[in-house]
Structures are given as structure tokens and as C-alpha cells.
Coordinates of C-alpha atoms in Angstrom, one line a residue:
M15 CA 0.2 0.3 0.0
K16 CA 1.2 3.6 -0.9
K17 CA 1.0 6.1 1.3
S18 CA -0.8 7.9 -1.2
D19 CA -4.0 5.3 -1.1
A20 CA -4.2 5.9 2.9
K21 CA -7.2 7.6 3.8
K22 CA -6.8 10.9 4.8
I23 CA -8.9 12.0 8.2
V24 CA -9.9 15.5 8.2
Y25 CA -11.1 17.6 10.5
P26 CA -13.6 20.4 10.0
K27 CA -12.9 23.7 11.1
T28 CA -15.8 24.5 14.0
R29 CA -16.3 27.7 15.8
L30 CA -15.4 25.6 19.0
S31 CA -11.9 24.5 17.5
E32 CA -11.2 27.7 16.4
L33 CA -11.6 29.0 19.8
L34 CA -9.4 26.2 21.6
E35 CA -6.8 27.6 19.7
Q36 CA -6.8 30.8 20.1
P37 CA -4.8 32.6 23.0
G38 CA -6.9 33.4 26.4
G39 CA -8.5 32.4 29.2
V40 CA -8.4 33.0 32.6
D41 CA -5.6 31.6 34.9
R42 CA -5.8 28.8 36.9
D43 CA -6.0 30.9 40.5
A44 CA -8.0 33.2 39.2
A45 CA -10.9 30.4 38.3
I46 CA -10.6 28.5 41.4
A47 CA -11.1 32.0 43.3
E48 CA -14.1 32.3 41.1
A49 CA -15.5 29.0 42.0
T50 CA -14.7 29.2 45.7
R51 CA -17.0 32.3 45.6
A52 CA -19.7 30.7 43.4
I53 CA -19.7 28.4 46.1
E54 CA -19.7 30.1 49.2
T55 CA -22.9 32.2 47.3
L56 CA -24.6 28.8 47.9
R57 CA -23.9 28.1 51.2
E58 CA -27.5 29.0 52.9
D59 CA -29.0 27.1 50.2
C60 CA -26.6 24.1 51.3
S61 CA -27.6 24.5 54.8
E62 CA -31.3 24.2 54.1
A63 CA -30.6 21.4 51.9
I64 CA -28.9 19.4 54.8
G65 CA -31.7 20.5 57.0
Q66 CA -34.3 19.1 54.8
S67 CA -32.3 15.8 54.6
I68 CA -32.1 15.6 58.3
R69 CA -36.0 16.3 58.7
A70 CA -36.9 13.7 55.7
I71 CA -35.1 10.5 57.3
E72 CA -36.6 12.1 60.9
D73 CA -40.1 11.6 58.8
V74 CA -38.8 7.9 57.7
L75 CA -38.0 7.0 61.7
A76 CA -41.5 8.6 62.4
R77 CA -43.1 6.0 60.6
K78 CA -41.3 3.1 62.4
K79 CA -43.2 0.5 64.3
Q80 CA -42.3 -1.6 67.4
G81 CA -38.9 -0.1 66.7
R82 CA -38.0 -1.4 63.1
L83 CA -38.0 0.9 60.1
P84 CA -40.4 0.4 57.2
A85 CA -40.0 -1.4 54.0
G86 CA -37.4 0.2 51.7
A87 CA -36.8 2.9 54.8
T88 CA -32.7 2.2 54.3
R89 CA -32.7 3.0 50.7
E90 CA -34.4 6.0 51.4
I91 CA -32.5 6.9 54.7
L92 CA -29.0 6.1 52.5
S93 CA -30.0 8.7 49.8
H94 CA -30.6 11.6 52.0
A95 CA -27.4 10.5 54.0
D96 CA -25.3 10.4 51.1
R97 CA -26.5 14.0 49.8
I98 CA -25.6 15.2 53.5
V99 CA -22.2 13.7 52.9
T100 CA -21.7 15.3 49.6
L101 CA -22.5 18.9 50.9
A102 CA -20.6 18.3 54.1
G103 CA -17.4 17.8 52.1
T104 CA -18.3 20.6 49.6
Y105 CA -18.6 23.2 52.4
G106 CA -16.1 21.8 54.7
L107 CA -18.4 20.6 57.4
T108 CA -15.8 18.0 58.9
N109 CA -18.5 17.0 62.2
L110 CA -21.7 16.8 60.2
D111 CA -19.1 14.7 57.2
A112 CA -18.5 12.3 59.7
V113 CA -21.4 11.8 61.3
A114 CA -23.1 11.3 58.2
R115 CA -20.6 8.5 57.1
A116 CA -21.2 7.2 60.1
L117 CA -24.9 7.0 59.6
C118 CA -24.2 5.9 55.9
D119 CA -22.1 2.9 57.4
L120 CA -24.5 1.8 59.3
I121 CA -27.1 1.6 56.8
A122 CA -25.4 -0.1 54.5
F123 CA -24.4 -2.6 57.3
L124 CA -28.1 -2.9 58.1
E125 CA -29.3 -3.2 54.6
S126 CA -26.6 -6.5 53.9
A127 CA -27.7 -8.1 57.3
G128 CA -31.2 -7.9 56.4
L129 CA -32.1 -5.7 59.3
N130 CA -34.4 -3.1 60.2
T131 CA -33.9 -1.9 63.6
A132 CA -34.5 2.1 64.5
A133 CA -32.9 2.5 67.3
P134 CA -29.3 2.8 66.1
V135 CA -30.5 5.0 63.0
A136 CA -32.3 7.5 65.4
V137 CA -29.0 8.0 67.9
H138 CA -27.1 9.5 64.6
V139 CA -29.8 11.4 63.2
Q140 CA -29.5 13.1 66.7
A141 CA -25.8 13.5 66.0
L142 CA -26.7 15.0 62.9
R143 CA -28.4 17.5 64.5
L144 CA -26.2 18.8 66.8
V145 CA -23.4 19.7 64.3
A146 CA -26.4 20.5 61.6
P147 CA -25.5 24.4 60.4
G148 CA -27.3 26.5 62.4
A149 CA -26.9 24.5 65.5
A150 CA -25.0 25.8 68.5
P151 CA -21.3 25.0 68.3
L152 CA -20.4 22.2 70.9
P153 CA -16.7 22.2 71.9
P154 CA -14.3 19.4 70.8
E155 CA -14.0 17.7 73.0
E156 CA -18.0 16.9 73.3
I157 CA -17.8 16.1 69.3
G158 CA -14.6 14.1 70.0
H159 CA -16.8 12.4 73.1
M160 CA -19.8 11.8 70.5
L161 CA -18.3 10.7 68.0
A162 CA -16.8 8.1 70.1
E163 CA -20.4 7.0 70.8
L164 CA -21.1 6.7 67.3
A165 CA -18.1 4.4 66.6
K166 CA -19.0 2.3 69.6
V167 CA -22.6 1.8 68.2
L168 CA -21.2 0.7 64.6
A169 CA -18.9 -1.3 66.1
H170 CA -21.5 -3.0 68.2
F171 CA -23.2 -3.9 64.9
R172 CA -19.9 -4.7 63.4
A173 CA -20.4 -1.5 60.8
T174 CA -16.9 0.2 61.0
N175 CA -16.4 1.4 57.9
F176 CA -18.7 -0.8 56.2
H177 CA -20.0 1.1 53.6
S178 CA -16.3 2.5 52.5
A179 CA -15.1 -0.8 52.6
N180 CA -17.7 -2.8 50.4
A181 CA -18.1 0.4 48.1

């Protein structure tokens, strides 16, 4: 096969390809600063979304019967807890993130074990309330104690790091 027989690939000139070839744009530091500013403008909306997610989990807990969650409740709770993890991580709410991750671990374990007990979920939701945006700030030692107690709950159910280990 001769070189002249080879097929040529022709890329058409589009407006986008022409723009991409032009110099310009925003430098990285300016882009990061603008993105940070844009995210900060949504902080209040984030706080409201976190509150809505916590209320939604509390609504699921309110439907419990004889200490048991209703059918399908773990999926619903996990969805809301995952949303809290995402928002807490985005806005640097480390304590809220830790509690929501612990709740996700617990729920993942309960699902895998076929359990639907509501009490440990309720404990985690109370902890979410304590560290949610707008709550009275807790001293670091109280937060440490609370996280240690949640770890004991997870250890009791053998759910420590369950979700992240099995994701």
C-alpha cells in the first residue's frame, strides 16, 4: 500500500475548534477563586438542603413500628445521608461529614444483614442535628466524645467502615 493510497482524516473547522486554538482564558488561581466565591454564594442553600435531608430521615423514623423501620426505609435514609455527606464535604463541615458517613456505614450494614432496627439510626440522626449548620457550636471535646460513642454503636453492629470498605 502506497502512502498516497492511505485515507486522510480531515477535521472540519468549527467555531469551537477555532476558539480552543486561540490564546486567552482565565489563569488557574483566578478560576479557583471565582469557583470558591460561587460555591460560597450557595452556602445558605446548602444549609437548608442539609436541614431538609435531616428532616426527611426523621420523617422516615417517625414511620417506625415496634422499633423497626418500614420496608424500603434504609434505601431512603441512605439517599438522604449520602446527600448530606456530599454537601458537608463541599462546604468543609467535617463533623457533619463524619456523622453522616457513620450513618451511611450503619445503613449499609443494616441492609446487608437484612436488619431494620431504628434505634441506632435515631442516635445518628440526633447527632446530625447537633452538628448541622445553625446548631449551637459544641466544644471539640464534646464532638470527640460524640463521635467516639457513634463509633461504639457501629462497632456493636460490626459496621465500622462497612460502606466504604464494600463500595
